[in-house]
Amino acid sequence: MDKIQRNERLSVIIKTLCDNPNKVFTLGYFSEMFGSAKSTISEDLDLLQKTFKKNSMGNICTIAGASGGVKYIPSVSEMDVRETLEELAKELSHPDRILSGGFLYMLDIIYNPKWVNKVAMIFATKFSGLGIDCVITVETKGIPIAFATAQYLNVPLVIVRHNNEATDGASVNINYASGSAKKIQTMVLPMKSLKRNSKILFIDDFMKAGGTSKGIIELANQFDSKVVGIGVMIETGLPVKKLVGNYHSLMKLNTSEMQENNSIDIKPNI
Amino acid sequence: MDKIQRNERLSVIIKTLCDNPNKVFTLGYFSEMFGSAKSTISEDLDLLQKTFKKNSMGNICTIAGASGGVKYIPSVSEMDVRETLEELAKELSHPDRILSGGFLYMLDIIYNPKWVNKVAMIFATKFSGLGIDCVITVETKGIPIAFATAQYLNVPLVIVRHNNEATDGASVNINYASGSAKKIQTMVLPMKSLKRNSKILFIDDFMKAGGTSKGIIELANQFDSKVVGIGVMIETGLPVKKLVGNYHSLMKLNTSEMQENNSIDIKPNI
């Protein structure tokens, strides 16, 4: 019987932890749930910790002390990152993806849970440990990736929009110059949606000149908040100098290649 | 040793299945991974099936035959649905949420992974088994809920926008009348983003008169596709008669109450 009980406990613990990444559960929570001693739960967690480590499934992290407990921190190994990005580059290099005007079609990737979760997991691994309070993005195309990243980091998502809506309440508007199109655009963020003194992670699908990132940094300032990380899935090779310095991009796209030779040159940043 | 091995196998299988809801894995996949006999994996799956059932963690479903395998189908019990919706109604009833103009502030709910996943899981449970090919939504506020629903159903997400973008390629535009504001709006969907003959699930955060749902049905027609389900988080009590008949809403909001008495009357649809 004991064997079955341990199996059952392990199953429930894994499911609970993995459904709630980065959320702390006390030992008491599980010991009450199963009617088991805390020392038994502790042994279970030891086992899980080893299994997760051995199989590169992320970390089961125990926190000592009275307010202690256990949480699951999702992470991917460098090898998995490399593999994912190489596979993604291959997928994005298909000639069918070139649209008239020399644009790259990628909606099927950035909206597909399969790819979105892989990309978001890479961002969560990269920016974990910065004490992020929320993930921010600008509508529309970056939303799924930003949402999935927020989910892995267990923080709220904040979406900046281009227009005000009545259902948002009082909002802060800023104008910013998109670095590539030299166009003035508006960013709107409802007052209620971002707490003062937040540490913010900005996630987006694409960066050309970095104008949007710069806008987000300025908008964050209006909320006495700070952008502590910027993650974009793809950056373009040109312009070489972006409007922001400290960002992390997963792939680099050579756009001139696409316009001149009708072929796609995209490479993982590894 | 055998005991540890079984624990380890179970842990890896659960993590793999739960990270990939509704995706079929063959027994051979796991038997190769562990170097175990298929009969051993089969026993493991039996154990998991029982544990998942007993603890209401969704279903581990085995598919017989040569192309058979196993998949995890997320689902919530009726009791959990009731509990979630009652908690959500309480959260949404807080007087602080009333904005000037008699609107209800809910961005913190519909962008927060904690709530989004609960709501999406309810939709996934409700619409599982309809053979959905993709989840569709209209930018912006419904995107996180629609994305999470797509993730649980293991299908792509499609986002309809209000404006065309160069990076989307050739697109289909339709005009539709928003049923409440009597305003003509535009919906745009890139040709590449939806396959012909798709079975579509439309997910949104809010329904007033149902004009957007009606627009989505018309847009789907342009792609020879069919909306087989509509799920909205909140519908308003008025107008009583919506522009579409067959939809599933989780909660009902009495908006006149908010405008007249400055109080929030929202109730779960259970």
XYZ file of C-alpha atoms in Angstrom:
540
model
C 0.000 0.000 0.000
C 2.782 2.444 0.915
C 4.140 2.252 -2.589
C 0.833 3.300 -4.115
C 0.475 6.084 -1.611
C 3.885 7.507 -2.404
C 3.170 7.305 -6.130
C -0.095 9.081 -5.595
C 1.430 11.795 -3.428
C 4.197 12.390 -5.960
C 1.681 12.633 -8.796
C -0.482 15.173 -7.013
C 2.511 17.228 -5.873
C 4.012 17.398 -9.377
C 0.686 18.361 -10.934
C 0.085 21.057 -8.307
C 3.581 22.543 -8.571
C 3.783 22.437 -12.370
C 0.316 23.952 -12.813
C 1.485 26.851 -10.639
C 5.044 27.734 -11.624
C 6.946 29.942 -9.169
C 4.166 29.741 -6.583
C 5.253 28.723 -3.082
C 3.335 25.900 -1.377
C 4.010 25.178 2.280
C 4.878 21.670 3.417
C 1.834 21.951 5.663
C -0.366 22.380 2.582
C 0.609 18.962 1.263
C 0.867 17.244 4.640
C -2.710 18.321 5.399
C -3.923 17.298 1.941
C -2.552 13.761 2.330
C -2.737 13.358 6.102
C 1.003 12.593 6.064
C 3.822 13.752 8.325
C 5.836 16.722 7.104
C 8.937 14.519 7.128
C 7.234 12.210 4.620
C 6.413 15.157 2.336
C 9.994 16.289 2.724
C 11.229 12.903 1.499
C 8.804 13.091 -1.443
C 10.183 16.501 -2.386
C 13.760 15.203 -2.191
C 12.856 12.496 -4.664
C 11.165 14.979 -6.987
C 14.067 17.381 -6.791
C 16.442 14.662 -7.950
C 14.131 13.452 -10.725
C 13.548 16.968 -12.067
C 17.270 17.712 -12.051
C 18.259 14.413 -13.638
C 15.717 14.800 -16.436
C 16.218 18.554 -17.019
C 12.603 19.330 -16.185
C 13.293 22.596 -14.321
C 13.938 22.992 -10.602
C 11.958 21.960 -7.565
C 13.193 24.506 -5.056
C 12.638 24.219 -1.309
C 12.617 27.326 0.842
C 13.717 26.797 4.454
C 12.288 28.514 7.529
C 8.925 29.144 9.130
C 7.424 30.746 6.026
C 9.162 28.191 3.858
C 7.836 25.734 1.365
C 8.439 24.474 -2.110
C 8.063 25.849 -5.599
C 8.650 24.767 -9.165
C 10.880 27.034 -11.238
C 10.544 26.289 -14.953
C 13.801 26.395 -16.856
C 15.354 25.031 -20.020
C 18.888 23.828 -20.490
C 21.258 25.577 -22.879
C 21.092 22.530 -25.106
C 17.300 22.737 -25.295
C 17.491 26.460 -26.056
C 19.891 25.804 -28.902
C 17.731 23.009 -30.263
C 14.525 25.070 -30.072
C 16.075 28.111 -31.742
C 17.634 26.070 -34.514
C 14.322 24.348 -35.192
C 12.562 27.729 -35.112
C 15.081 29.286 -37.523
C 14.510 26.398 -39.896
C 10.747 26.793 -39.665
C 10.998 30.563 -40.253
C 13.362 30.146 -43.235
C 10.765 28.539 -45.455
C 10.508 30.602 -48.701
C 6.668 30.466 -48.511
C 6.936 32.926 -45.659
C 8.075 35.849 -47.775
C 5.179 38.260 -48.300
C 4.948 40.881 -51.015
C 6.831 43.930 -49.777
C 9.583 41.788 -48.326
C 7.916 40.986 -45.017
C 8.177 37.730 -43.092
C 4.931 35.929 -42.246
C 5.098 34.512 -38.744
C 1.619 34.796 -37.207
C 1.285 31.009 -37.248
C 4.354 30.782 -34.985
C 3.736 33.630 -32.550
C 0.103 32.628 -31.911
C 0.693 28.868 -31.684
C 0.832 27.560 -28.082
C 3.479 24.985 -29.043
C 6.009 27.607 -30.147
C 4.833 30.338 -27.813
C 5.455 28.182 -24.750
C 8.944 27.227 -25.887
C 9.916 30.844 -26.529
C 8.321 32.020 -23.278
C 10.144 29.322 -21.331
C 13.462 30.603 -22.692
C 12.580 34.151 -21.579
C 11.422 32.920 -18.163
C 14.709 31.058 -17.703
C 16.718 34.113 -18.783
C 14.909 36.683 -16.628
C 14.094 34.531 -13.605
C 15.788 35.855 -10.483
C 15.421 39.560 -11.348
C 12.454 39.938 -8.989
C 10.107 40.837 -11.843
C 6.740 42.281 -10.687
C 4.995 42.139 -14.042
C 5.474 41.444 -17.728
C 4.472 44.219 -20.112
C 3.815 44.157 -23.849
C 2.247 46.338 -26.527
C -0.786 45.071 -28.416
C -1.158 42.821 -30.426
C 1.305 40.341 -31.758
C 3.520 39.983 -28.705
C 0.618 39.255 -26.345
C 0.654 35.424 -26.420
C 4.429 35.232 -25.821
C 4.245 37.883 -23.083
C 1.305 36.132 -21.444
C 3.055 32.759 -21.421
C 6.209 34.358 -19.979
C 4.133 36.003 -17.227
C 2.544 32.644 -16.500
C 5.919 30.908 -16.044
C 7.151 33.767 -13.834
C 3.865 33.817 -11.874
C 3.339 37.571 -12.312
C 0.530 39.599 -13.905
C 0.600 40.676 -17.541
C 0.087 44.331 -18.478
C -0.924 45.255 -22.018
C -0.190 48.691 -23.426
C -2.638 49.759 -26.125
C -2.660 52.322 -28.910
C -6.078 53.763 -28.088
C -7.959 54.633 -24.959
C -11.098 52.717 -24.028
C -13.909 53.763 -21.732
C -13.691 50.491 -19.825
C -10.080 51.160 -18.795
C -10.673 54.220 -16.616
C -8.176 57.079 -16.294
C -5.079 56.387 -18.389
C -1.600 57.741 -19.001
C -0.858 58.521 -22.654
C 2.564 59.066 -24.139
C 3.665 59.720 -27.689
C 6.737 57.974 -29.006
C 8.646 57.863 -32.263
C 8.843 54.429 -33.810
C 12.541 54.234 -34.632
C 12.123 52.511 -37.980
C 9.048 54.087 -39.533
C 9.786 57.554 -38.072
C 6.106 57.711 -37.222
C 4.684 59.237 -34.065
C 2.500 56.728 -32.223
C 0.564 56.762 -28.983
C 0.826 54.372 -26.048
C -1.912 54.200 -23.453
C -1.774 52.539 -20.066
C -4.657 52.638 -17.559
C -3.625 54.129 -14.187
C -5.031 51.128 -12.349
C -3.066 48.553 -14.340
C 0.479 49.199 -13.106
C 1.575 49.627 -9.481
C 4.151 52.323 -8.627
C 7.722 51.083 -8.128
C 7.267 47.962 -10.243
C 10.121 46.021 -11.761
C 9.007 45.388 -15.317
C 9.978 42.859 -17.984
C 9.115 44.025 -21.520
C 8.461 41.153 -23.944
C 7.751 41.535 -27.662
C 7.848 39.456 -30.831
C 9.938 41.780 -32.975
C 12.454 44.629 -32.651
C 13.603 46.777 -35.525
C 15.063 50.036 -34.203
C 13.874 49.678 -30.609
C 11.453 52.633 -30.625
C 8.745 50.659 -28.858
C 11.163 49.540 -26.133
C 12.217 53.144 -25.607
C 8.556 54.164 -25.388
C 7.890 51.491 -22.777
C 10.823 52.712 -20.676
C 9.405 56.260 -20.774
C 5.918 55.035 -19.957
C 7.289 53.027 -17.010
C 8.935 56.224 -15.725
C 5.498 57.859 -15.559
C 4.553 55.117 -13.090
C 7.822 55.483 -11.103
C 8.619 52.008 -12.385
C 11.619 50.495 -14.059
C 12.120 48.203 -17.045
C 14.675 45.702 -15.713
C 14.646 43.404 -18.747
C 13.744 43.438 -22.445
C 13.213 40.209 -24.375
C 12.328 40.030 -28.070
C 11.931 36.924 -30.183
C 13.453 38.367 -33.365
C 15.559 41.455 -33.977
C 16.498 42.732 -37.394
C 20.154 43.087 -38.320
C 19.570 46.670 -39.431
C 19.751 49.221 -37.977
C 22.736 47.809 -36.100
C 22.432 50.442 -33.412
C 19.134 50.155 -31.538
C 17.526 52.913 -29.454
C 17.942 50.803 -26.301
C 21.103 49.129 -25.150
C 20.276 46.297 -22.853
C 17.998 43.769 -24.519
C 17.972 40.032 -25.142
C 16.918 38.752 -28.564
C 16.597 35.098 -29.546
C 17.169 35.386 -33.295
C 18.529 37.839 -35.817
C 16.875 38.467 -39.191
C 18.742 39.947 -42.116
C 15.935 41.896 -43.823
C 17.982 43.219 -46.754
C 18.558 39.626 -47.852
C 14.794 39.128 -48.057
C 14.193 42.290 -50.094
C 17.100 41.828 -52.498
C 17.379 38.090 -53.048
C 13.935 36.882 -51.989
C 15.513 34.500 -49.488
C 15.302 34.393 -45.703
C 18.428 34.727 -43.605
C 17.534 34.184 -39.958
C 19.904 32.839 -37.304
C 19.646 31.937 -33.637
C 21.564 34.260 -31.303
C 23.635 31.558 -29.669
C 15.758 0.285 -7.097
C 12.540 -0.652 -8.871
C 10.574 1.626 -6.616
C 12.698 4.653 -7.483
C 12.503 3.838 -11.145
C 8.738 3.703 -11.101
C 8.559 6.999 -9.204
C 10.896 8.549 -11.695
C 8.995 7.218 -14.686
C 5.702 8.446 -13.277
C 7.161 11.905 -12.635
C 8.512 12.253 -16.162
C 5.304 10.935 -17.738
C 3.083 13.331 -15.756
C 5.290 16.309 -16.560
C 5.376 15.402 -20.261
C 1.627 14.827 -20.543
C 0.582 17.878 -18.501
C 2.975 20.208 -20.355
C 1.307 19.067 -23.589
C -2.430 18.836 -22.995
C -4.399 16.914 -25.611
C -1.259 15.775 -27.404
C -1.008 12.032 -28.054
C 2.208 10.264 -27.022
C 2.751 6.672 -28.104
C 3.628 4.014 -25.542
C 6.755 3.460 -27.628
C 7.814 7.052 -26.942
C 7.988 6.426 -23.219
C 9.234 2.842 -23.432
C 12.162 4.045 -25.543
C 12.832 7.001 -23.243
C 13.096 4.744 -20.189
C 14.289 1.533 -21.809
C 11.270 -0.216 -20.260
C 8.856 -2.755 -21.688
C 5.587 -1.377 -23.071
C 3.741 -3.505 -20.513
C 5.569 -1.638 -17.735
C 4.592 1.745 -19.218
C 1.061 0.451 -19.522
C 1.012 -0.328 -15.790
C 2.396 3.138 -15.042
C -0.391 4.710 -17.072
C -3.008 2.629 -15.248
C -1.724 3.972 -11.968
C -1.747 7.551 -13.251
C -5.219 7.195 -14.675
C -6.552 6.148 -11.265
C -4.681 8.894 -9.412
C -5.855 11.609 -11.803
C -9.443 10.424 -11.552
C -9.412 10.077 -7.775
C -7.948 13.552 -7.300
C -10.023 15.307 -10.006
C -6.924 16.349 -11.931
C -8.380 15.793 -15.424
C -8.235 12.609 -17.473
C -5.354 10.451 -18.614
C -6.861 8.884 -21.688
C -5.384 5.882 -23.465
C -6.071 5.322 -27.145
C -5.990 1.692 -28.292
C -4.693 0.382 -31.601
C -1.567 0.651 -33.723
C -1.604 4.450 -33.825
C -2.643 4.520 -30.204
C -1.072 6.133 -27.206
C -1.936 8.300 -24.274
C -2.965 11.898 -23.747
C -3.886 14.208 -20.910
C -7.263 15.933 -21.229
C -7.540 18.864 -18.815
C -10.928 19.217 -17.194
C -12.515 20.711 -14.118
C -15.310 19.242 -12.044
C -18.662 21.010 -11.754
C -17.867 21.725 -8.131
C -14.605 23.439 -9.084
C -16.400 25.465 -11.768
C -18.957 26.650 -9.236
C -16.254 27.530 -6.704
C -14.157 29.430 -9.266
C -17.104 31.408 -10.604
C -18.359 32.319 -7.150
C -14.891 33.506 -6.153
C -14.621 35.457 -9.406
C -18.033 37.081 -8.918
C -16.968 38.159 -5.445
C -13.718 39.592 -6.765
C -15.549 41.460 -9.549
C -18.184 42.855 -7.170
C -15.773 45.095 -5.320
C -17.116 48.704 -5.447
C -13.604 50.006 -6.334
C -14.126 48.491 -9.753
C -16.798 50.951 -10.869
C -15.274 53.459 -13.282
C -16.728 56.851 -14.167
C -19.293 56.280 -16.903
C -20.580 53.136 -15.187
C -18.000 50.703 -16.565
C -16.516 47.741 -14.752
C -12.716 47.605 -14.430
C -11.482 44.066 -14.985
C -8.132 44.260 -16.795
C -6.368 42.933 -13.691
C -8.482 39.771 -13.934
C -8.475 39.091 -17.678
C -4.695 39.587 -18.010
C -3.700 37.694 -14.857
C -2.475 34.122 -15.546
C -4.053 32.880 -12.300
C -7.594 33.837 -13.349
C -7.055 33.420 -17.076
C -6.050 29.776 -16.666
C -9.043 28.996 -14.476
C -11.468 30.563 -16.949
C -9.743 28.934 -19.934
C -9.857 25.537 -18.244
C -13.626 25.892 -17.854
C -13.965 26.696 -21.560
C -11.656 23.819 -22.520
C -13.750 21.424 -20.435
C -16.987 22.743 -21.958
C -15.876 22.658 -25.610
C -13.606 19.605 -25.530
C -14.908 16.885 -27.807
C -16.235 19.201 -30.536
C -13.207 18.534 -32.724
C -12.120 22.194 -32.590
C -9.418 23.103 -35.167
C -8.582 26.529 -33.766
C -9.610 29.131 -31.229
C -10.377 32.603 -32.577
C -10.634 35.943 -30.791
C -10.711 39.662 -31.627
C -7.947 41.904 -30.332
C -7.227 42.854 -27.537
C -8.761 42.008 -24.225
C -9.869 38.459 -24.941
C -6.451 37.351 -26.203
C -4.995 35.887 -22.975
C -8.142 33.848 -22.236
C -8.378 32.669 -25.859
C -4.679 31.770 -25.918
C -4.917 29.748 -22.701
C -8.009 27.945 -24.028
C -6.168 27.104 -27.260
C -3.272 25.797 -25.193
C -5.491 23.430 -23.200
C -7.191 22.222 -26.400
C -3.827 21.901 -28.196
C -4.926 23.939 -31.215
C -3.591 27.159 -32.769
C -4.936 30.587 -31.826
C -6.121 33.008 -34.508
C -6.415 36.713 -33.733
C -8.743 38.958 -35.715
C -7.602 42.582 -35.820
C -9.251 45.916 -36.566
C -6.588 47.122 -38.978
C -4.522 45.611 -41.703
C -0.748 45.303 -41.301
C 1.875 44.886 -43.990
C 3.402 41.930 -42.162
C 0.156 39.932 -42.399
C 0.022 39.536 -46.163
C -3.250 39.414 -48.142
C -6.225 39.672 -45.811
C -9.996 39.354 -45.791
C -11.830 42.415 -44.437
C -15.436 42.514 -43.353
C -17.516 45.305 -41.840
C -19.868 44.494 -39.020
C -22.278 46.410 -36.827
C -21.471 46.290 -33.158
C -24.888 45.454 -31.720
C -24.618 47.736 -28.697
C -22.861 50.861 -29.988
C -24.541 50.674 -33.421
C -21.147 51.484 -34.849
C -19.718 50.002 -38.026
C -16.368 48.348 -37.348
C -13.891 46.432 -39.465
C -12.498 42.955 -38.890
C -9.385 41.797 -40.698
C -8.055 38.275 -40.976
C -4.938 37.352 -42.995
C -5.645 34.739 -45.670
C -2.795 32.568 -44.424
C -4.004 32.446 -40.844
C -7.108 30.280 -41.167
C -7.416 27.011 -43.086
C -10.551 26.357 -45.166
C -13.137 24.043 -43.553
C -12.009 24.748 -40.006
C -14.146 24.150 -36.948
C -13.740 27.291 -34.892
C -14.229 28.137 -31.230
C -14.749 31.879 -30.611
C -13.601 33.018 -27.165
C -13.998 36.548 -25.766
C -14.007 38.338 -22.438
C -17.281 40.225 -22.807
C -20.549 40.089 -24.742
C -23.098 42.864 -24.813
C -25.360 42.464 -27.858
C -23.320 39.806 -29.645
C -22.331 41.911 -32.674
C -18.736 40.740 -32.535
C -19.804 37.080 -32.411
C -22.029 37.654 -35.420
C -19.126 39.292 -37.243
C -16.874 36.333 -36.482
C -19.461 33.912 -37.871
C -19.628 35.942 -41.095
C -15.852 36.153 -41.305
C -15.590 32.374 -40.815
C -17.999 31.918 -43.720
C -15.548 33.764 -45.967
C -13.061 31.000 -45.151
C -15.653 28.222 -45.685
C -15.292 27.594 -41.967
C -17.770 27.224 -39.167
C -18.022 28.622 -35.645
C -18.988 25.524 -33.634
C -18.785 27.153 -30.206
C -18.851 30.605 -28.585
C -17.577 31.149 -25.057
C -17.579 34.512 -23.246
C -16.508 35.204 -19.695
C -19.163 37.828 -18.946
C -22.380 38.715 -20.720
C -24.540 41.691 -19.843
C -28.155 41.167 -18.804
C -29.309 43.746 -21.385
C -30.103 43.452 -24.202
C -31.764 40.163 -23.273
C -31.910 39.077 -26.898
C -28.407 38.703 -28.355
C -27.560 38.675 -32.054
C -26.371 35.048 -31.796
C -28.257 32.183 -30.264
C -25.884 29.504 -29.223
C -23.244 30.791 -26.829
C -21.917 29.843 -23.419
C -21.280 32.616 -20.878
C -19.789 32.121 -17.424
C -21.277 35.123 -15.647
C -24.057 37.676 -16.086
C -23.625 41.370 -15.300
C -26.561 43.634 -14.635
C -25.215 46.935 -16.030
C -28.244 49.071 -15.199
C -27.631 48.373 -11.514
C -24.133 49.831 -11.864
C -25.317 52.988 -13.595
C -28.284 53.657 -11.329
C -27.175 52.559 -7.868
C -23.399 52.543 -8.213
C -23.272 48.927 -7.134
C -22.160 45.821 -8.987
C -24.560 42.979 -9.615
C -22.711 40.073 -11.191
C -23.659 36.411 -10.865
C -22.235 33.090 -12.028
C -24.282 31.316 -14.688
C -24.681 28.060 -12.780
